[in-house]
Coordinates of C-alpha atoms and ligand atoms in Angstrom, one line a residue:
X14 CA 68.5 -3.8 55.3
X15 CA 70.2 -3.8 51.8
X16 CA 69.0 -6.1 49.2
X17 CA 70.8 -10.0 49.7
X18 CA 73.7 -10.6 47.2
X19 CA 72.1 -13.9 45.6
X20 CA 68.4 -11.5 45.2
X21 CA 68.2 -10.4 41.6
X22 CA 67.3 -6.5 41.7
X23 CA 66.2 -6.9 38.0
X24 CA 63.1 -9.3 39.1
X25 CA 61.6 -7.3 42.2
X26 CA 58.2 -6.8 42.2
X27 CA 57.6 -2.5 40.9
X28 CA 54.4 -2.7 43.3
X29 CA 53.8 -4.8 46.3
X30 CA 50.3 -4.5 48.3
X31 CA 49.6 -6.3 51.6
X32 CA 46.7 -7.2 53.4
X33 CA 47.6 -6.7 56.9
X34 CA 45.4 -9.4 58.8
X35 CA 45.3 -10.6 62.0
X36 CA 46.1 -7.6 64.6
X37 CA 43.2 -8.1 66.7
X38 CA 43.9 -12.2 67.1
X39 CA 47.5 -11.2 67.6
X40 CA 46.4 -9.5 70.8
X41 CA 43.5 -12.1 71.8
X42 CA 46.2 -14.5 72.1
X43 CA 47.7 -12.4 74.3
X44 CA 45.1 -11.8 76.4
X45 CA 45.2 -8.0 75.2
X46 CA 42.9 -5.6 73.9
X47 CA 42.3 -6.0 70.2
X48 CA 43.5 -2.2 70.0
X49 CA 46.9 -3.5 71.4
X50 CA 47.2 -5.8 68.5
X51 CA 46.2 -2.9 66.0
X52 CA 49.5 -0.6 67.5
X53 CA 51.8 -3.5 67.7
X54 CA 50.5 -3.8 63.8
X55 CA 51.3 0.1 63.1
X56 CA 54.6 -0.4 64.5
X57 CA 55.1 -3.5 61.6
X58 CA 53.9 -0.5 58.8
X59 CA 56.6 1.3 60.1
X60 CA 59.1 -1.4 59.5
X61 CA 57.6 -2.9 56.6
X62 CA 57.7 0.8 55.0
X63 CA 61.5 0.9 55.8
X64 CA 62.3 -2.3 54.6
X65 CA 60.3 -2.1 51.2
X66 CA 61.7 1.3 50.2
X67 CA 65.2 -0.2 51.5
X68 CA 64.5 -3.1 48.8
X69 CA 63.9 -0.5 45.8
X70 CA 60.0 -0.9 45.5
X71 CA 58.2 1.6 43.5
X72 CA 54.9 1.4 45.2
X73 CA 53.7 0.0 48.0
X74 CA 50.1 -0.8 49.1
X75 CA 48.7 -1.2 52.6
X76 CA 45.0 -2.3 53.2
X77 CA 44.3 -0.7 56.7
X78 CA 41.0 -0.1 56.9
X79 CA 37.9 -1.7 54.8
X80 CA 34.4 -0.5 53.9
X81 CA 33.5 -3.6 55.9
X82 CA 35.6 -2.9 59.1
X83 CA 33.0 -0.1 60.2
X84 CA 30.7 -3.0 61.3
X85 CA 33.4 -2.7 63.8
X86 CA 32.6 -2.0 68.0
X87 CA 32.8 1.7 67.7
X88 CA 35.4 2.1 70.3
X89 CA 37.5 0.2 68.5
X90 CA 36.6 2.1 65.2
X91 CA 37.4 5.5 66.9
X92 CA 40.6 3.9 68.3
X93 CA 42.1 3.2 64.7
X94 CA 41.0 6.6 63.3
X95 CA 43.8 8.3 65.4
X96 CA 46.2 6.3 64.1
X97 CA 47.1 7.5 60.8
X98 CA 47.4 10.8 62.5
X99 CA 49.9 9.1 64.8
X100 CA 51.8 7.1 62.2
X101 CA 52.1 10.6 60.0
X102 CA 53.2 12.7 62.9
X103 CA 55.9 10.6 64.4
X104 CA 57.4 8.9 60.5
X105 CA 57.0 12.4 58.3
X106 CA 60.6 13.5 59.2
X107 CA 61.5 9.8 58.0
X108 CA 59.3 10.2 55.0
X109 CA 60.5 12.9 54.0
X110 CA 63.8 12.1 54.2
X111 CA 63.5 9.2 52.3
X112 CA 61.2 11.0 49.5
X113 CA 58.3 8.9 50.3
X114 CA 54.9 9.9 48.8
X115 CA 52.1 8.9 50.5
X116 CA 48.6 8.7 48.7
X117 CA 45.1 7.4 49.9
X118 CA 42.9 4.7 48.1
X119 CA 39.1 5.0 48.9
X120 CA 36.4 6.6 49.6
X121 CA 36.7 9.8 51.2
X122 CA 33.3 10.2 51.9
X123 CA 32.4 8.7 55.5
X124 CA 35.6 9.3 56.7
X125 CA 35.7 11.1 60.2
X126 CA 36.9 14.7 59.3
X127 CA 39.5 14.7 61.7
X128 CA 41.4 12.0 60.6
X129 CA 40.8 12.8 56.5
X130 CA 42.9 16.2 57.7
X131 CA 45.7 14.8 58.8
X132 CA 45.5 12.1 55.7
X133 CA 44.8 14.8 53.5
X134 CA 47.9 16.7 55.1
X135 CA 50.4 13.7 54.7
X136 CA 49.1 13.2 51.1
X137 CA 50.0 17.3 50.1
X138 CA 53.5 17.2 52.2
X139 CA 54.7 14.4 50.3
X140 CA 53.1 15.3 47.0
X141 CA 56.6 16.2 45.7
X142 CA 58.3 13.6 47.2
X143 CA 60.1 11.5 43.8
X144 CA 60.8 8.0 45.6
X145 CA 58.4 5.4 46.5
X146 CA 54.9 5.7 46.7
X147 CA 53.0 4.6 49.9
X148 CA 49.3 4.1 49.3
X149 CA 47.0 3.4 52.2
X150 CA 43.8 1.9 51.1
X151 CA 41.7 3.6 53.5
X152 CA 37.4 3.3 53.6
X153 CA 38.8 1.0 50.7
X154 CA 36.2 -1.7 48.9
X155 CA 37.1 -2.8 45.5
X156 CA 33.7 -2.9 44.4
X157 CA 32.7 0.0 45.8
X158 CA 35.8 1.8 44.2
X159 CA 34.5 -0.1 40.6
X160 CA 31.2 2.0 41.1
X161 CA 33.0 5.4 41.6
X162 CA 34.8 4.8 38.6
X163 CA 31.8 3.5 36.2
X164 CA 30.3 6.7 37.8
X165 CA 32.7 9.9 36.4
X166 CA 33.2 8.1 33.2
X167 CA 29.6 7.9 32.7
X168 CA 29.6 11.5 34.1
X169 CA 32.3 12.0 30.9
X170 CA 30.1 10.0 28.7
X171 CA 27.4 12.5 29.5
X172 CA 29.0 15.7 29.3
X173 CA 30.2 14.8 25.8
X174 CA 34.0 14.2 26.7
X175 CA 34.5 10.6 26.4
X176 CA 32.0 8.2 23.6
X177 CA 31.1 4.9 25.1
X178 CA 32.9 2.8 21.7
X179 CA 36.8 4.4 23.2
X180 CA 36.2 3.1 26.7
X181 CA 38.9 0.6 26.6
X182 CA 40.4 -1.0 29.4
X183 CA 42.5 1.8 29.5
X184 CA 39.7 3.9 30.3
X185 CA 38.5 1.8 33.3
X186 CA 42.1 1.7 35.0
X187 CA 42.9 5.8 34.1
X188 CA 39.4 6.5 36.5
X189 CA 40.7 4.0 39.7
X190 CA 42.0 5.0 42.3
X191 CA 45.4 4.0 41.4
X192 CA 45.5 5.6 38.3
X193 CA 48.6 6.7 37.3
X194 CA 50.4 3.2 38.9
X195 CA 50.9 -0.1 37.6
X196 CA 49.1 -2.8 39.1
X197 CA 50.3 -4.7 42.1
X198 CA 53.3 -7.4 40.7
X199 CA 52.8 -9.0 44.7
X200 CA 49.5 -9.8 46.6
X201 CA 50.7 -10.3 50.3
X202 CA 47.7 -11.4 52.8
X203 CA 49.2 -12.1 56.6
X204 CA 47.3 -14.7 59.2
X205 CA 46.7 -17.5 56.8
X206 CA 43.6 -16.6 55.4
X207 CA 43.0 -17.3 51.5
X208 CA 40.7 -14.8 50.0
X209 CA 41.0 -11.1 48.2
X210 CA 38.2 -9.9 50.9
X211 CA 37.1 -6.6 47.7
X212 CA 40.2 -5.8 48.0
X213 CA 41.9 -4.3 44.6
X214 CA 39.6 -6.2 42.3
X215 CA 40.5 -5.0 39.1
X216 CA 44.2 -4.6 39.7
X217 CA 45.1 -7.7 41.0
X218 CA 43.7 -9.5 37.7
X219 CA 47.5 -10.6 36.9
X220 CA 49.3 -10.3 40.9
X221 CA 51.3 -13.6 42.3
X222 CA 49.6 -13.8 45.9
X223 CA 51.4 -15.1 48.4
X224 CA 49.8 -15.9 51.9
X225 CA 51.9 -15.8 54.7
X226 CA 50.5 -17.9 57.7
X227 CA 51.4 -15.2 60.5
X228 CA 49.7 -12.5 62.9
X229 CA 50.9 -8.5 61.0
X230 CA 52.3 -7.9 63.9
X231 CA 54.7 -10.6 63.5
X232 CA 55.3 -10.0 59.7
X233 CA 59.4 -9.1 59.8
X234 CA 61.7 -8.3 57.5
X235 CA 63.2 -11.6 56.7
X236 CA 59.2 -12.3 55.9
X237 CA 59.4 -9.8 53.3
X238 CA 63.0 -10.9 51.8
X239 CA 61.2 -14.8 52.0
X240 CA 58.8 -12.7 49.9
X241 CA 60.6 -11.2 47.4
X242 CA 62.3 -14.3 46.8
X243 CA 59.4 -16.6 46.5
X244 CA 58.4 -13.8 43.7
X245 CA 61.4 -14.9 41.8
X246 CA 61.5 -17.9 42.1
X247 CA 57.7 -17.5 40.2
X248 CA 59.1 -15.7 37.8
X249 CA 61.8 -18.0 37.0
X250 CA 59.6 -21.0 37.0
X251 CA 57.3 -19.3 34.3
X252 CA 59.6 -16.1 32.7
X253 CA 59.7 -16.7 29.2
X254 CA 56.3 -19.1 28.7
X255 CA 53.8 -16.7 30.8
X256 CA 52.9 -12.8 30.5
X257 CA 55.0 -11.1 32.8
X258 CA 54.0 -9.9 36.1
X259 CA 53.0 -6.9 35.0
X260 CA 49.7 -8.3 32.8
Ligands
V0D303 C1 45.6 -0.9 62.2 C2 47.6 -2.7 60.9 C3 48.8 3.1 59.5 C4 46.2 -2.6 60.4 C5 48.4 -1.4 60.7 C6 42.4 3.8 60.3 C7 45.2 -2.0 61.3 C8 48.0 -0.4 61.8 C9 47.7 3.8 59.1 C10 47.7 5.0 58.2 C11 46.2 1.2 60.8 C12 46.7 5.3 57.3 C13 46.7 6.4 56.5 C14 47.8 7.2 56.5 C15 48.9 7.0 57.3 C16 48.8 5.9 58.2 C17 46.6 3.1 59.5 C18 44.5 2.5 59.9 C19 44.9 1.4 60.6 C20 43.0 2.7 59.6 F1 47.8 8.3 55.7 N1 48.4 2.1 60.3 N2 47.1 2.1 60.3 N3 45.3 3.3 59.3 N4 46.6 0.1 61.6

């Protein structure tokens, strides 16, 4: 899908990050298995991941699986564990084609060791890929990612690299896990719910957030052009008297 004529390219969000609610009620209210609502939702990554690199995004952030969700019946945890190996193996000729780079946000720790390979796999094949990066926040909390980070700079602190008066805020975002990017211009959060759920904590200090009241698996394209403009039209409302989007 190419970007609408009356869209303004200059005032797109550089980084967009989703929280992808609402597979399993998707399928409830079908009467399916809540595993049938978490494909349907893999098959909306897939488009979503299309259409955002279509629209010229610089980054793009999918929460797909929390430090919380392990709480989870373990069937269905074991059932979502294949599927980043099944996203990777059927989109890397697509990726790749499109110079995707995908990266991981989270703990790696905890994370079965079959389905951190084939992470760990797309994350090196894509490494030199120069377009858009795709991060999957993945055994992802936000606090939990602020006390890995207070951790190796106090590990810094300690071995005499870093003094504690430099630790700026700087300091704090060069440790996250998105170091390196800027911070998310876009909060989207599908199936109506209103909360950040430790989700990107620090980054999202500055984000517009935008809740759309659908199931992921119904989150289409046009839902994403609806989003980008309701971004500028935030922008025009307040460019010029706010900070920009950027903090
Ligand atoms: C299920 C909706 C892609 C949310 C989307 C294990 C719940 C589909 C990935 C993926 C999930 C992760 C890493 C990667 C490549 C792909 C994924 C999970 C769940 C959690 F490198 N979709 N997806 N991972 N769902």
């Amino acid at each position: 899908m190419a970007v609408a004529a009356d869209v303004d390219a200059q005032r797109l969000p550089q980084h967009v990050a989703i929280i992808m609610d609402g597979n399993g009620r998707w399928a409830q209210c079908r009467g399916l298995p809540r595993t049938a609502g978490h494909r349907a939702g893999m098959e909306t990554v897939r488009r979503v991941v299309r259409c955002a690199d279509d629209w010229g995004i610089r980054v793009l952030t999918l929460f797909a699986f929390s430090t919380e969700n392990w709480r989870r019946p373990v069937t269905e945890v074991a059932y979502l564990m294949r599927l980043p190996g099944e996203y990777l193996r059927s989109e890397m000729d697509e990726l790749m084609a499109r110079g995707i780079r995908i990266q991981m946000l989270g703990d790696r720790v905890g994370v079965p060791a079959l389905t951190l390979r084939a992470v760990e796999r797309g994350v090196v094949q894509t490494a030199a890929n120069p377009g858009m990066v795709l991060n999957f926040a993945f055994n992802y909390g936000g606090r939990a990612e602020l006390v890995r980070t207070v951790r190796s700079i106090a590990k810094e602190v300690k071995n005499g690299q870093l003094s504690p008066e430099t630790i700026d805020e700087q300091t704090i975002a060069d440790h996250l896990d998105t170091r390196g990017l800027p911070d998310p211009d876009l909060l989207i959060r599908t199936s109506g719910e209103q909360r950040l759920s430790n989700y990107l904590l620090w980054q999202l200090a500055y984000s517009e957030l935008l809740f759309v009241p659908k199931f992921w698996p119904d989150f289409s394209e046009m839902d994403f052009e609806m989003a980008m403009r309701e971004f500028q039209h935030r922008q025009r409302r307040f460019g010029g008297v706010s900070v920009s989007n950027n903090g």
